mmCIF file of C-alpha atoms in Angstrom:
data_model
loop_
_atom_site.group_PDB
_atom_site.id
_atom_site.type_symbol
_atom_site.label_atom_id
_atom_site.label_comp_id
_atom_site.label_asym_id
_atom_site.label_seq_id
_atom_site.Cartn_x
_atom_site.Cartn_y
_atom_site.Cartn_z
ATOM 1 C CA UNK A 299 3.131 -17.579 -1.209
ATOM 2 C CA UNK A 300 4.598 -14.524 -2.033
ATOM 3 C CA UNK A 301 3.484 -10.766 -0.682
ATOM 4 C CA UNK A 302 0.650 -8.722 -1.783
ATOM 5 C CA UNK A 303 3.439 -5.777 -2.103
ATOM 6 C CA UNK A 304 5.256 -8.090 -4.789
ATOM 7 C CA UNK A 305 8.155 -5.067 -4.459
ATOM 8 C CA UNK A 306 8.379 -6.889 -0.454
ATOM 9 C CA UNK A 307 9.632 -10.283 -2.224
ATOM 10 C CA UNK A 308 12.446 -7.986 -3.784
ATOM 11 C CA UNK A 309 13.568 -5.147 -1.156
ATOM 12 C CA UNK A 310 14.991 -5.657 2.137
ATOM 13 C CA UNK A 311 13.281 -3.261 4.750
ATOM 14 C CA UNK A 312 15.454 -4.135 7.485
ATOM 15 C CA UNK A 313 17.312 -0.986 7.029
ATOM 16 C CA UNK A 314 14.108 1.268 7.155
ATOM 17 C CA UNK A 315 12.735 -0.500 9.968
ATOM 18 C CA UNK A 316 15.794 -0.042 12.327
ATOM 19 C CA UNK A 317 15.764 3.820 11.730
ATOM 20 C CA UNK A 318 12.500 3.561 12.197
ATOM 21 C CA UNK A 319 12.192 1.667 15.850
ATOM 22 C CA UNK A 320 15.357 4.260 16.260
ATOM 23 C CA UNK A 321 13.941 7.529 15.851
ATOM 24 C CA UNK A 322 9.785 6.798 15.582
ATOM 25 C CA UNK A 323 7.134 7.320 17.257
ATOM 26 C CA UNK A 324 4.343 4.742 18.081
ATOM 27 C CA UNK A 325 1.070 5.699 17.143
ATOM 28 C CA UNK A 326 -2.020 3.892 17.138
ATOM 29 C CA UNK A 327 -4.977 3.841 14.623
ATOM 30 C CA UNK A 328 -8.746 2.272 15.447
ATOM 31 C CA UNK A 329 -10.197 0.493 12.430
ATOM 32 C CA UNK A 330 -11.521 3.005 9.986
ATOM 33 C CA UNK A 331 -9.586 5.830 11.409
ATOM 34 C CA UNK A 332 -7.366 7.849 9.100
ATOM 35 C CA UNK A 333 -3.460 8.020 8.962
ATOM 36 C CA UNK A 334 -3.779 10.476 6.096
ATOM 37 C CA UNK A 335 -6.865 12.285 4.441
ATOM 38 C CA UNK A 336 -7.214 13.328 0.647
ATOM 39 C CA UNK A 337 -5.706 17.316 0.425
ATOM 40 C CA UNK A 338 -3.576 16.881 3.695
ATOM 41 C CA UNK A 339 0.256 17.832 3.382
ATOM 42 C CA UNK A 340 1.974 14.787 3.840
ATOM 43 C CA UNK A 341 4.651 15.685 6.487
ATOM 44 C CA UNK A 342 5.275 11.923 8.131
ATOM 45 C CA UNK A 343 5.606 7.998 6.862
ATOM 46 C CA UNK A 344 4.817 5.075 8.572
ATOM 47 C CA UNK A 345 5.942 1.497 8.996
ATOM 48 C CA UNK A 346 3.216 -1.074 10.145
ATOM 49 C CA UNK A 347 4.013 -3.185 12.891
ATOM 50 C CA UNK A 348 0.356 -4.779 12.936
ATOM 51 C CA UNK A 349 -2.968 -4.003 11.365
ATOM 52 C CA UNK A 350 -4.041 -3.197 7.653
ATOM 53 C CA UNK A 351 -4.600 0.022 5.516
ATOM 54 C CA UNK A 352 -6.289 0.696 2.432
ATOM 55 C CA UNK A 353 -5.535 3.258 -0.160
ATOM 56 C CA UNK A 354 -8.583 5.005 -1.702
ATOM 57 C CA UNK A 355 -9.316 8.108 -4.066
ATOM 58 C CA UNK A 356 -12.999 9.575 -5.399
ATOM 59 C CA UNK A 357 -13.606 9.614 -8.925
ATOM 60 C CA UNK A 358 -15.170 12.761 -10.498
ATOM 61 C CA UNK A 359 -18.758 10.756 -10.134
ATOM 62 C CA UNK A 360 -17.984 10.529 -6.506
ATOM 63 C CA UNK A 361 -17.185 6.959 -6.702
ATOM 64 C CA UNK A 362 -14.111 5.358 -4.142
ATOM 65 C CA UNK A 363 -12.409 3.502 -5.548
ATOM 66 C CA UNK A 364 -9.130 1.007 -3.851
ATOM 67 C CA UNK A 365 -6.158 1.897 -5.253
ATOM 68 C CA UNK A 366 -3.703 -0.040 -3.060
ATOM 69 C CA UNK A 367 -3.138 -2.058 0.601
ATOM 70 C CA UNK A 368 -0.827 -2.050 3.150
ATOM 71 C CA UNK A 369 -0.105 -4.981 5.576
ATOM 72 C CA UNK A 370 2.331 -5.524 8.840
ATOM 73 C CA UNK A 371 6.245 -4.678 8.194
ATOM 74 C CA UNK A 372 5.362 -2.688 4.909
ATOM 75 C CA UNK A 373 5.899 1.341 4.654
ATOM 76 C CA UNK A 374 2.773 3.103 5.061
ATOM 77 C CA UNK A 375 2.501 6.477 3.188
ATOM 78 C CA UNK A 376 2.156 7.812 -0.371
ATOM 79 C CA UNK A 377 5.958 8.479 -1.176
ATOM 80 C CA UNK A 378 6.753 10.026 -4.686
ATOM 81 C CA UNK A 379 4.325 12.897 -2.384
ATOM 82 C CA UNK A 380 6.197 12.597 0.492
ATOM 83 C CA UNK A 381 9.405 13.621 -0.677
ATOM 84 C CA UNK A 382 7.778 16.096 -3.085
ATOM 85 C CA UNK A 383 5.671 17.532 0.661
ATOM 86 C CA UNK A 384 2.987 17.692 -1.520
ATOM 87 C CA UNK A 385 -0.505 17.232 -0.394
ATOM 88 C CA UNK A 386 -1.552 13.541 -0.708
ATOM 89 C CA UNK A 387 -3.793 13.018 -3.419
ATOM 90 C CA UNK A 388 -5.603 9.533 -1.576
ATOM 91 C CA UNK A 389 -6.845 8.425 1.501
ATOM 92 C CA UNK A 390 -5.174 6.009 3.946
ATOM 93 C CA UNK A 391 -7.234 4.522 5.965
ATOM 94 C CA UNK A 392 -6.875 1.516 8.975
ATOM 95 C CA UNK A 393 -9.084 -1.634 7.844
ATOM 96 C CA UNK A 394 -8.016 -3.024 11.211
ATOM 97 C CA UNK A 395 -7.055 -1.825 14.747
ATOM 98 C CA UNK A 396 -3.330 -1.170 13.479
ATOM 99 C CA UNK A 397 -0.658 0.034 15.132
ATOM 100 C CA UNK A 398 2.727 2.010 13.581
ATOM 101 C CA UNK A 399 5.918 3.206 13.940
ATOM 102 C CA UNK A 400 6.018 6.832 12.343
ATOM 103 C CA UNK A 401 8.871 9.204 11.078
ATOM 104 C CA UNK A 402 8.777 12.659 10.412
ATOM 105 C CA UNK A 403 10.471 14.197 6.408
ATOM 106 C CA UNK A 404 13.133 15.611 8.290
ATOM 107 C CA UNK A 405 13.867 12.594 10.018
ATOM 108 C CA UNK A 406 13.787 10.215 6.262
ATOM 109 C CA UNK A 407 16.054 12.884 4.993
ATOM 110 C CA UNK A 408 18.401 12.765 7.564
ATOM 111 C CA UNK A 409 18.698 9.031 7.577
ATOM 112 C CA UNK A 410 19.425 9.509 3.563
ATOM 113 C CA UNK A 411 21.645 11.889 3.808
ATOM 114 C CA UNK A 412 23.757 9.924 6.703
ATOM 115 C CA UNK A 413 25.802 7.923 4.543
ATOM 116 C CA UNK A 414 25.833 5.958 0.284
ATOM 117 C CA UNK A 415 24.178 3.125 2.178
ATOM 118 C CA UNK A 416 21.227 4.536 2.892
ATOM 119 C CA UNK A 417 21.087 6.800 -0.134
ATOM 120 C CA UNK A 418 21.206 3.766 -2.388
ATOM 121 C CA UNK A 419 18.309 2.278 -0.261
ATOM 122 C CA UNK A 420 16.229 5.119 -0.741
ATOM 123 C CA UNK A 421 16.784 5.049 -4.504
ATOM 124 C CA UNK A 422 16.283 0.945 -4.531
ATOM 125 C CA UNK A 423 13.138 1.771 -2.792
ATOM 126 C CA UNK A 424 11.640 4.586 -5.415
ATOM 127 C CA UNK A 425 12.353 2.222 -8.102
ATOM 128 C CA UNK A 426 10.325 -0.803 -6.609
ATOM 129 C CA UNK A 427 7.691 1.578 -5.684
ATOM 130 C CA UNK A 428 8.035 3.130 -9.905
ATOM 131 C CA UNK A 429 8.390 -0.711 -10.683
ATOM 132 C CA UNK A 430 5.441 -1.876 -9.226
ATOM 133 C CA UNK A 431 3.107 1.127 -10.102
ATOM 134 C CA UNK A 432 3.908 1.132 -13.945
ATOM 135 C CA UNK A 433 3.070 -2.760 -13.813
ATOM 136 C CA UNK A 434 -0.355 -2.361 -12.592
ATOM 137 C CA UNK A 435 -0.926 0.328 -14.891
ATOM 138 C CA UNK A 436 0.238 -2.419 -17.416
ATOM 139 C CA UNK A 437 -1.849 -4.906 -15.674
ATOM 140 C CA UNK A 438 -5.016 -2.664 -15.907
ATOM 141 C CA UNK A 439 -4.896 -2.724 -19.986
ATOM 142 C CA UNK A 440 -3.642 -5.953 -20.583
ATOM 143 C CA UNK A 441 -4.800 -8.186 -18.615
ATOM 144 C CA UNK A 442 -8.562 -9.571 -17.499
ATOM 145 C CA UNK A 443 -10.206 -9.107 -14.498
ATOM 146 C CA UNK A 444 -9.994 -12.649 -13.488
ATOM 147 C CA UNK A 445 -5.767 -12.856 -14.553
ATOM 148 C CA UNK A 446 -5.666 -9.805 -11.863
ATOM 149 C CA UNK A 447 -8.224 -11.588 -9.434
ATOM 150 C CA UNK A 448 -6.319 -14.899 -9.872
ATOM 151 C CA UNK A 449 -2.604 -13.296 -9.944
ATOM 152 C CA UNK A 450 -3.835 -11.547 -6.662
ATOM 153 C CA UNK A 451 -4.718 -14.881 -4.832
ATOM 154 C CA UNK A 452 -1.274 -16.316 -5.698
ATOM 155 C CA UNK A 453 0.263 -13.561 -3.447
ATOM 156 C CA UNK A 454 -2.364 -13.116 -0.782
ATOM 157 C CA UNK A 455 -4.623 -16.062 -0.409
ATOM 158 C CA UNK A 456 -6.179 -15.409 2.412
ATOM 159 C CA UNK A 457 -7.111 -11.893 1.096
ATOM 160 C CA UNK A 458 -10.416 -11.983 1.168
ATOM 161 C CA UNK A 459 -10.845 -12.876 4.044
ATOM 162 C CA UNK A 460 -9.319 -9.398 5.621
ATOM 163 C CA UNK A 461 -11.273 -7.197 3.019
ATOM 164 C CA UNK A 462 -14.898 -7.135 1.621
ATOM 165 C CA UNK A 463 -15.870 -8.259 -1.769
ATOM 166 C CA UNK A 464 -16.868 -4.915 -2.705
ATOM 167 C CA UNK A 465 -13.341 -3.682 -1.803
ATOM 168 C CA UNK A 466 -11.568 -6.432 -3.470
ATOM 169 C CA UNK A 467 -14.106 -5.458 -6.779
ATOM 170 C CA UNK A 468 -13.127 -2.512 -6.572
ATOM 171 C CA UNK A 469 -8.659 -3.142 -6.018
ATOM 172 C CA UNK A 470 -9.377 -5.297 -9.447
ATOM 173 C CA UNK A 471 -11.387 -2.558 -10.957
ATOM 174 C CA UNK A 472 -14.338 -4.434 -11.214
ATOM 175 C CA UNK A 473 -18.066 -4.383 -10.034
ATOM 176 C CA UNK A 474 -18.815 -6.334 -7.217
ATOM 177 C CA UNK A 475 -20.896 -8.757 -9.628
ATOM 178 C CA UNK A 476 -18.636 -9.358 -12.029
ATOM 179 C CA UNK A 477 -15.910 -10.685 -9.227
ATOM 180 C CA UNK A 478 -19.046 -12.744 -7.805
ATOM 181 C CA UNK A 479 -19.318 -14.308 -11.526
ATOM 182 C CA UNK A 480 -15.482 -14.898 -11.334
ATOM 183 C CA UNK A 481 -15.492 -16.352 -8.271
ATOM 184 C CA UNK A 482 -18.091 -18.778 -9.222
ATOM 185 C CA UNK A 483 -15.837 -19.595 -12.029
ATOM 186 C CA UNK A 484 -12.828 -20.642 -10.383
ATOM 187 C CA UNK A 485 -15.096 -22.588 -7.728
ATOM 188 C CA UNK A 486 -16.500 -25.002 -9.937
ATOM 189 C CA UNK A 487 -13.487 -25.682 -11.925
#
């Protein structure tokens, strides 16, 4: 079984999570609370030690709608608006009691600027992250529903059981009903 963050398979974080047990703080975040709201400048990135985050944004019909997950020893933040200190354009929000180590722009800089090591990390890094996002974009037009829903379960089996179906309908970009009808499918194959 692979990770849900495929880009976790391919990327050693070992790096990033020494500077940041070095230099950040623990903070911790009740289940549904927020470590980053929609419009907020996005001064700090985390690295989950335990616990689970969702990504969400609004549509113009005021629909949410999943856009990404987070699980233990993954970053935790939006970064192409992170470096930018641009105001995050999604939600993050705990799905679990979570807790996470948390470092501050000046502090990521710093650690980039320290030596070629960690400059080619960082780089390594925004091209998994550019990887992975222009695949699911990719994903989205080419493949069905149930190729996303099935490719998903090969990474993260036990998936649904940490999120709700409407979530997971949602991640897929799918109704609720439609992954019921899907689900059904693969059951009684």
């Amino acid at each position: 079984m692979g990770q849900f963050n495929e880009y976790m398979d391919r990327f050693d974080f070992s790096v990033f999570k020494e500077i940041f047990i070095e230099k950040g703080k623990i903070r911790h975040y009740k289940k549904n609370e927020y470590f980053l709201h929609k419009g907020d400048k996005h001064t700090y990135i985390g690295f989950i030690i335990e616990g689970t985050f969702r990504y969400t944004c609004i549509d113009n019909n005021g629909n949410e709608h999943v856009v990404a997950y987070n699980f233990p020893n993954e970053p935790l933040g939006n970064y192409s608006v992170f470096q930018k200190k641009e105001s995050a354009i999604v939600d993050i929000q705990a799905v679990t009691d979570s807790t996470v180590y948390v470092l501050s722009h000046s502090d990521v800089n710093e650690f980039y600027n320290s030596n070629m090591e960690a400059q080619q990390q960082g780089r390594i890094l925004a091209e998994e992250l550019l990887y992975v996002a222009w695949n699911n974009i990719i994903s989205a037009y080419k493949d069905t529903p149930e190729k996303r829903y099935r490719e998903l379960l090969q990474r993260c089996p036990n998936l649904p059981n940490l999120i709700t179906l409407k979530e997971l309908a949602s991640y897929i970009m799918v109704t609720p009903e439609t992954l019921s009808r899907i689900r059904k499918r693969i059951l009684f194959e």
